[in-house]
Amino acid sequence: MSGSGARKKRQSKREHPEYLKSAGDTLRAANAVLAVDLGKVPVTRVSQFAVGWLRAAFEQSRVIATLTAWQMGHAAAPNRRAFWELTIRMLWLRDMPQADRAKAADTMLHHDRTNEVKTDEYMRENDLPSNIDVADMDAFFLDVSEDKMVKDGAKLLTKSVKNASTNLWMVYRLWRDDSKWSHATGFLAGSYAPTDTDDTMGSGKPPHTDLNLEAHKLAAIVLTATVADILKAEGAADELATAPMAAYLGAN
């Protein structure tokens, strides 16, 4: 490449940085997935989890893309963390035998219900108003699994990663990395208010773990493919089950 050509290429990258193109692609793809009508998917506990997690993940994808385009991708760590967790959960559900998935979903609901009861107790013990209807939740029948691996995986993300036959460690590493910037940690304090050699407070921001959204886009493809497998197993027609993946791939 000539010197002039190289300069033009560098100038183009400055004017149209990769992260900006990726943010636009990601936002279009997320909107396309969310526009898919999945109302005709057969309603089962498993399909409700799959569709619900899918839509939640791509809502996060929209936020991540928007903040990235605004040069605020570093502030999207909580959203990336949620996206990685939803991806892991979907892969965890697909990883188990189809016959066990409904019980796994019920086990997660049971864990959620237990936490809600504890929240209600906390509110009442501290004379705070609580609008949690414990009796209504208790009346809802759940077929909870007795399998220890399923029960542990339903409660703890780390356990679900360890017990899965699919290798989920790369996504889990991304989840852990973004977790540092999603809570009131020393890492977060140190990034926003770093200390210089004179031990005075400065200003800064956390690093962006996936600036060009490369890992995000790969995970999104895996996510839609995984949903297709789950929905087909729950009786959805192939074209309907694969519609989110087709929408994602066709958006760009």
Short mmCIF file of C-alpha atoms in Angstrom, two decimals:
data_model
loop_
_atom_site.label_atom_id
_atom_site.label_comp_id
_atom_site.label_asym_id
_atom_site.label_seq_id
_atom_site.Cartn_x
_atom_site.Cartn_y
_atom_site.Cartn_z
CA MET A 1 0.00 0.00 0.00
CA SER A 2 1.29 3.47 -0.92
CA GLY A 3 1.96 6.09 1.73
CA SER A 4 -1.10 8.01 0.56
CA GLY A 5 -3.28 4.91 0.73
CA ALA A 6 -2.09 4.08 4.25
CA ARG A 7 -2.83 7.62 5.40
CA LYS A 8 -6.32 7.45 3.96
CA LYS A 9 -6.92 4.13 5.71
CA ARG A 10 -5.77 5.57 9.06
CA GLN A 11 -7.95 8.63 8.52
CA SER A 12 -10.96 6.44 7.71
CA LYS A 13 -10.43 4.46 10.92
CA ARG A 14 -10.29 7.69 12.92
CA GLU A 15 -13.47 8.99 11.31
CA HIS A 16 -15.28 5.64 11.36
CA PRO A 17 -13.83 3.64 14.28
CA GLU A 18 -14.59 -0.06 14.49
CA TYR A 19 -16.48 0.26 17.79
CA LEU A 20 -18.93 2.69 16.16
CA LYS A 21 -19.71 0.33 13.27
CA SER A 22 -20.05 -2.61 15.67
CA ALA A 23 -22.40 -0.62 17.89
CA GLY A 24 -24.63 0.17 14.90
CA ASP A 25 -24.62 -3.44 13.73
CA THR A 26 -25.40 -4.68 17.24
CA LEU A 27 -28.26 -2.26 17.72
CA ARG A 28 -29.85 -3.19 14.38
CA ALA A 29 -29.52 -6.89 15.15
CA ALA A 30 -30.99 -6.52 18.64
CA ASN A 31 -33.96 -4.56 17.31
CA ALA A 32 -34.51 -7.21 14.64
CA VAL A 33 -34.55 -10.03 17.21
CA LEU A 34 -36.91 -8.13 19.51
CA ALA A 35 -39.27 -7.51 16.57
CA VAL A 36 -39.74 -11.25 15.98
CA ASP A 37 -43.24 -12.40 16.95
CA LEU A 38 -42.88 -15.53 19.09
CA GLY A 39 -46.50 -15.50 20.20
CA LYS A 40 -47.21 -18.80 18.43
CA VAL A 41 -44.47 -20.72 20.24
CA PRO A 42 -46.13 -23.58 22.19
CA VAL A 43 -46.44 -22.42 25.79
CA THR A 44 -44.48 -24.59 28.21
CA ARG A 45 -42.43 -23.69 31.24
CA VAL A 46 -39.25 -24.22 29.23
CA SER A 47 -40.35 -22.16 26.22
CA GLN A 48 -41.37 -19.32 28.53
CA PHE A 49 -37.90 -19.30 30.08
CA ALA A 50 -36.20 -19.48 26.67
CA VAL A 51 -38.26 -16.68 25.12
CA GLY A 52 -38.11 -14.53 28.25
CA TRP A 53 -34.35 -14.85 28.63
CA LEU A 54 -33.85 -14.24 24.91
CA ARG A 55 -35.81 -10.98 24.97
CA ALA A 56 -34.13 -9.86 28.19
CA ALA A 57 -30.69 -10.52 26.67
CA PHE A 58 -31.39 -8.48 23.56
CA GLU A 59 -32.85 -5.60 25.57
CA GLN A 60 -29.47 -5.53 27.30
CA SER A 61 -27.81 -5.73 23.88
CA ARG A 62 -29.62 -2.55 22.81
CA VAL A 63 -28.40 -0.70 25.89
CA ILE A 64 -24.82 -1.97 25.42
CA ALA A 65 -24.79 -0.90 21.77
CA THR A 66 -26.23 2.53 22.56
CA LEU A 67 -23.76 3.27 25.35
CA THR A 68 -20.88 2.01 23.20
CA ALA A 69 -21.89 4.38 20.40
CA TRP A 70 -21.98 7.25 22.91
CA GLN A 71 -18.40 6.38 23.99
CA MET A 72 -19.80 5.23 27.33
CA GLY A 73 -19.21 1.51 26.86
CA HIS A 74 -17.23 1.45 30.10
CA ALA A 75 -20.47 2.32 31.96
CA ALA A 76 -22.32 -0.62 30.39
CA ALA A 77 -20.59 -3.22 32.59
CA PRO A 78 -23.81 -4.06 34.51
CA ASN A 79 -25.61 -4.57 31.21
CA ARG A 80 -22.82 -6.73 29.80
CA ARG A 81 -22.80 -8.73 33.03
CA ALA A 82 -26.54 -9.40 32.66
CA PHE A 83 -26.06 -10.36 29.00
CA TRP A 84 -23.28 -12.85 29.83
CA GLU A 85 -25.36 -14.34 32.65
CA LEU A 86 -28.41 -14.76 30.42
CA THR A 87 -26.22 -16.45 27.80
CA ILE A 88 -24.83 -18.85 30.39
CA ARG A 89 -28.30 -19.63 31.73
CA MET A 90 -29.63 -20.39 28.25
CA LEU A 91 -26.71 -22.71 27.52
CA TRP A 92 -27.16 -24.34 30.95
CA LEU A 93 -30.81 -25.08 30.17
CA ARG A 94 -30.02 -26.46 26.70
CA ASP A 95 -27.15 -28.56 28.11
CA MET A 96 -29.40 -30.82 30.18
CA PRO A 97 -31.61 -33.60 28.75
CA GLN A 98 -34.84 -32.22 27.31
CA ALA A 99 -36.89 -34.28 29.79
CA ASP A 100 -35.17 -32.52 32.73
CA ARG A 101 -35.55 -28.92 31.54
CA ALA A 102 -39.03 -28.29 32.95
CA LYS A 103 -37.92 -29.38 36.40
CA ALA A 104 -34.83 -27.21 36.12
CA ALA A 105 -37.03 -24.21 35.30
CA ASP A 106 -39.31 -25.00 38.25
CA THR A 107 -36.27 -25.33 40.51
CA MET A 108 -35.16 -21.83 39.52
CA LEU A 109 -38.67 -20.52 40.21
CA HIS A 110 -38.64 -22.23 43.60
CA HIS A 111 -35.34 -20.52 44.42
CA ASP A 112 -36.78 -17.16 43.33
CA ARG A 113 -39.88 -17.76 45.46
CA THR A 114 -37.74 -18.58 48.48
CA ASN A 115 -35.87 -15.30 48.07
CA GLU A 116 -39.14 -13.38 47.74
CA VAL A 117 -40.40 -14.89 51.00
CA LYS A 118 -37.19 -13.83 52.72
CA THR A 119 -37.62 -10.31 51.32
CA ASP A 120 -41.18 -10.19 52.66
CA GLU A 121 -39.93 -11.30 56.10
CA TYR A 122 -37.23 -8.64 56.05
CA MET A 123 -39.71 -5.90 55.15
CA ARG A 124 -42.14 -6.85 57.91
CA GLU A 125 -39.43 -7.30 60.55
CA ASN A 126 -38.30 -3.74 59.83
CA ASP A 127 -41.82 -2.25 59.77
CA LEU A 128 -41.65 -1.57 56.03
CA PRO A 129 -44.65 -2.02 53.73
CA SER A 130 -44.55 -5.20 51.64
CA ASN A 131 -46.73 -5.90 48.63
CA ILE A 132 -45.44 -9.46 48.19
CA ASP A 133 -48.31 -11.95 48.16
CA VAL A 134 -46.68 -14.95 49.82
CA ALA A 135 -49.89 -16.98 49.89
CA ASP A 136 -50.39 -16.53 46.14
CA MET A 137 -46.82 -17.66 45.43
CA ASP A 138 -47.17 -20.70 47.71
CA ALA A 139 -50.33 -21.75 45.87
CA PHE A 140 -48.36 -22.02 42.63
CA PHE A 141 -47.34 -25.66 42.10
CA LEU A 142 -43.71 -26.27 41.19
CA ASP A 143 -42.20 -29.63 40.24
CA VAL A 144 -38.81 -29.09 41.86
CA SER A 145 -35.91 -31.32 40.88
CA GLU A 146 -34.26 -33.49 43.51
CA ASP A 147 -31.06 -33.74 41.48
CA LYS A 148 -28.33 -31.99 43.49
CA MET A 149 -26.51 -30.79 40.38
CA VAL A 150 -29.67 -29.20 39.01
CA LYS A 151 -30.55 -27.64 42.37
CA ASP A 152 -27.04 -26.24 42.83
CA GLY A 153 -26.96 -24.96 39.25
CA ALA A 154 -30.34 -23.27 39.65
CA LYS A 155 -29.10 -21.37 42.71
CA LEU A 156 -25.54 -20.53 41.73
CA LEU A 157 -24.19 -19.48 38.35
CA THR A 158 -20.74 -20.87 39.15
CA LYS A 159 -22.22 -24.30 39.85
CA SER A 160 -24.14 -24.27 36.58
CA VAL A 161 -20.89 -23.55 34.73
CA LYS A 162 -18.94 -26.24 36.57
CA ASN A 163 -21.60 -28.90 36.09
CA ALA A 164 -22.30 -28.23 32.41
CA SER A 165 -20.88 -30.57 29.81
CA THR A 166 -20.61 -27.59 27.44
CA ASN A 167 -17.52 -25.41 27.99
CA LEU A 168 -18.96 -22.17 29.41
CA TRP A 169 -15.77 -20.89 31.01
CA MET A 170 -14.99 -18.16 28.46
CA VAL A 171 -18.41 -16.54 28.89
CA TYR A 172 -18.09 -16.99 32.64
CA ARG A 173 -14.73 -15.20 32.58
CA LEU A 174 -16.35 -12.26 30.80
CA TRP A 175 -19.14 -12.30 33.40
CA ARG A 176 -16.60 -12.21 36.23
CA ASP A 177 -14.61 -9.43 34.59
CA ASP A 178 -17.66 -7.21 34.16
CA SER A 179 -18.82 -8.07 37.68
CA LYS A 180 -15.86 -6.08 39.03
CA TRP A 181 -17.29 -2.93 37.45
CA SER A 182 -20.95 -3.63 38.31
CA HIS A 183 -20.73 -3.34 42.11
CA ALA A 184 -19.26 -0.97 44.68
CA THR A 185 -15.83 -2.58 44.49
CA GLY A 186 -12.37 -1.22 45.09
CA PHE A 187 -11.69 -1.78 41.40
CA LEU A 188 -14.51 0.61 40.52
CA ALA A 189 -13.38 3.24 43.02
CA GLY A 190 -9.80 2.98 41.83
CA SER A 191 -10.80 3.40 38.19
CA TYR A 192 -13.03 6.42 38.64
CA ALA A 193 -10.77 8.08 41.19
CA PRO A 194 -7.22 6.76 40.65
CA THR A 195 -4.32 7.82 42.82
CA ASP A 196 -1.23 9.34 41.22
CA THR A 197 2.33 9.33 42.53
CA ASP A 198 1.55 12.25 44.87
CA ASP A 199 -1.30 10.26 46.40
CA THR A 200 -3.95 12.73 45.25
CA MET A 201 -7.29 11.87 43.71
CA GLY A 202 -7.62 12.06 39.96
CA SER A 203 -10.36 11.04 37.56
CA GLY A 204 -10.79 8.14 35.21
CA LYS A 205 -13.08 5.35 34.08
CA PRO A 206 -13.04 1.54 34.06
CA PRO A 207 -11.64 -0.34 31.08
CA HIS A 208 -14.01 -1.60 28.39
CA THR A 209 -13.66 -5.38 28.25
CA ASP A 210 -15.21 -5.75 24.79
CA LEU A 211 -14.80 -2.40 23.04
CA ASN A 212 -15.59 -3.57 19.51
CA LEU A 213 -18.33 -5.95 20.74
CA GLU A 214 -16.64 -8.94 19.11
CA ALA A 215 -17.36 -11.33 22.00
CA HIS A 216 -20.85 -9.88 22.35
CA LYS A 217 -21.71 -10.58 18.70
CA LEU A 218 -20.40 -14.15 18.87
CA ALA A 219 -22.36 -14.80 22.06
CA ALA A 220 -25.50 -13.36 20.46
CA ILE A 221 -25.28 -15.84 17.57
CA VAL A 222 -24.78 -18.72 20.01
CA LEU A 223 -27.68 -17.44 22.08
CA THR A 224 -30.14 -17.39 19.17
CA ALA A 225 -28.97 -20.80 17.95
CA THR A 226 -29.43 -22.22 21.45
CA VAL A 227 -32.94 -20.80 21.69
CA ALA A 228 -33.77 -22.43 18.37
CA ASP A 229 -32.72 -25.84 19.71
CA ILE A 230 -34.75 -25.40 22.90
CA LEU A 231 -37.90 -24.18 21.14
CA LYS A 232 -37.80 -26.96 18.55
CA ALA A 233 -37.60 -29.48 21.37
CA GLU A 234 -40.68 -27.83 22.91
CA GLY A 235 -42.67 -28.35 19.71
CA ALA A 236 -42.14 -25.08 17.83
CA ALA A 237 -41.94 -25.31 14.05
CA ASP A 238 -38.40 -25.03 12.68
CA GLU A 239 -39.05 -21.74 10.90
CA LEU A 240 -40.50 -20.16 14.04
CA ALA A 241 -37.79 -21.53 16.34
CA THR A 242 -35.00 -20.24 14.10
CA ALA A 243 -36.68 -16.87 13.41
CA PRO A 244 -34.65 -14.96 16.04
CA MET A 245 -31.37 -16.31 14.62
CA ALA A 246 -32.48 -15.49 11.06
CA ALA A 247 -33.44 -11.99 12.15
CA TYR A 248 -30.09 -11.48 13.87
CA LEU A 249 -28.02 -12.70 10.94
CA GLY A 250 -30.17 -10.90 8.39
CA ALA A 251 -30.01 -7.51 10.14
CA ASN A 252 -26.50 -6.78 8.84
#
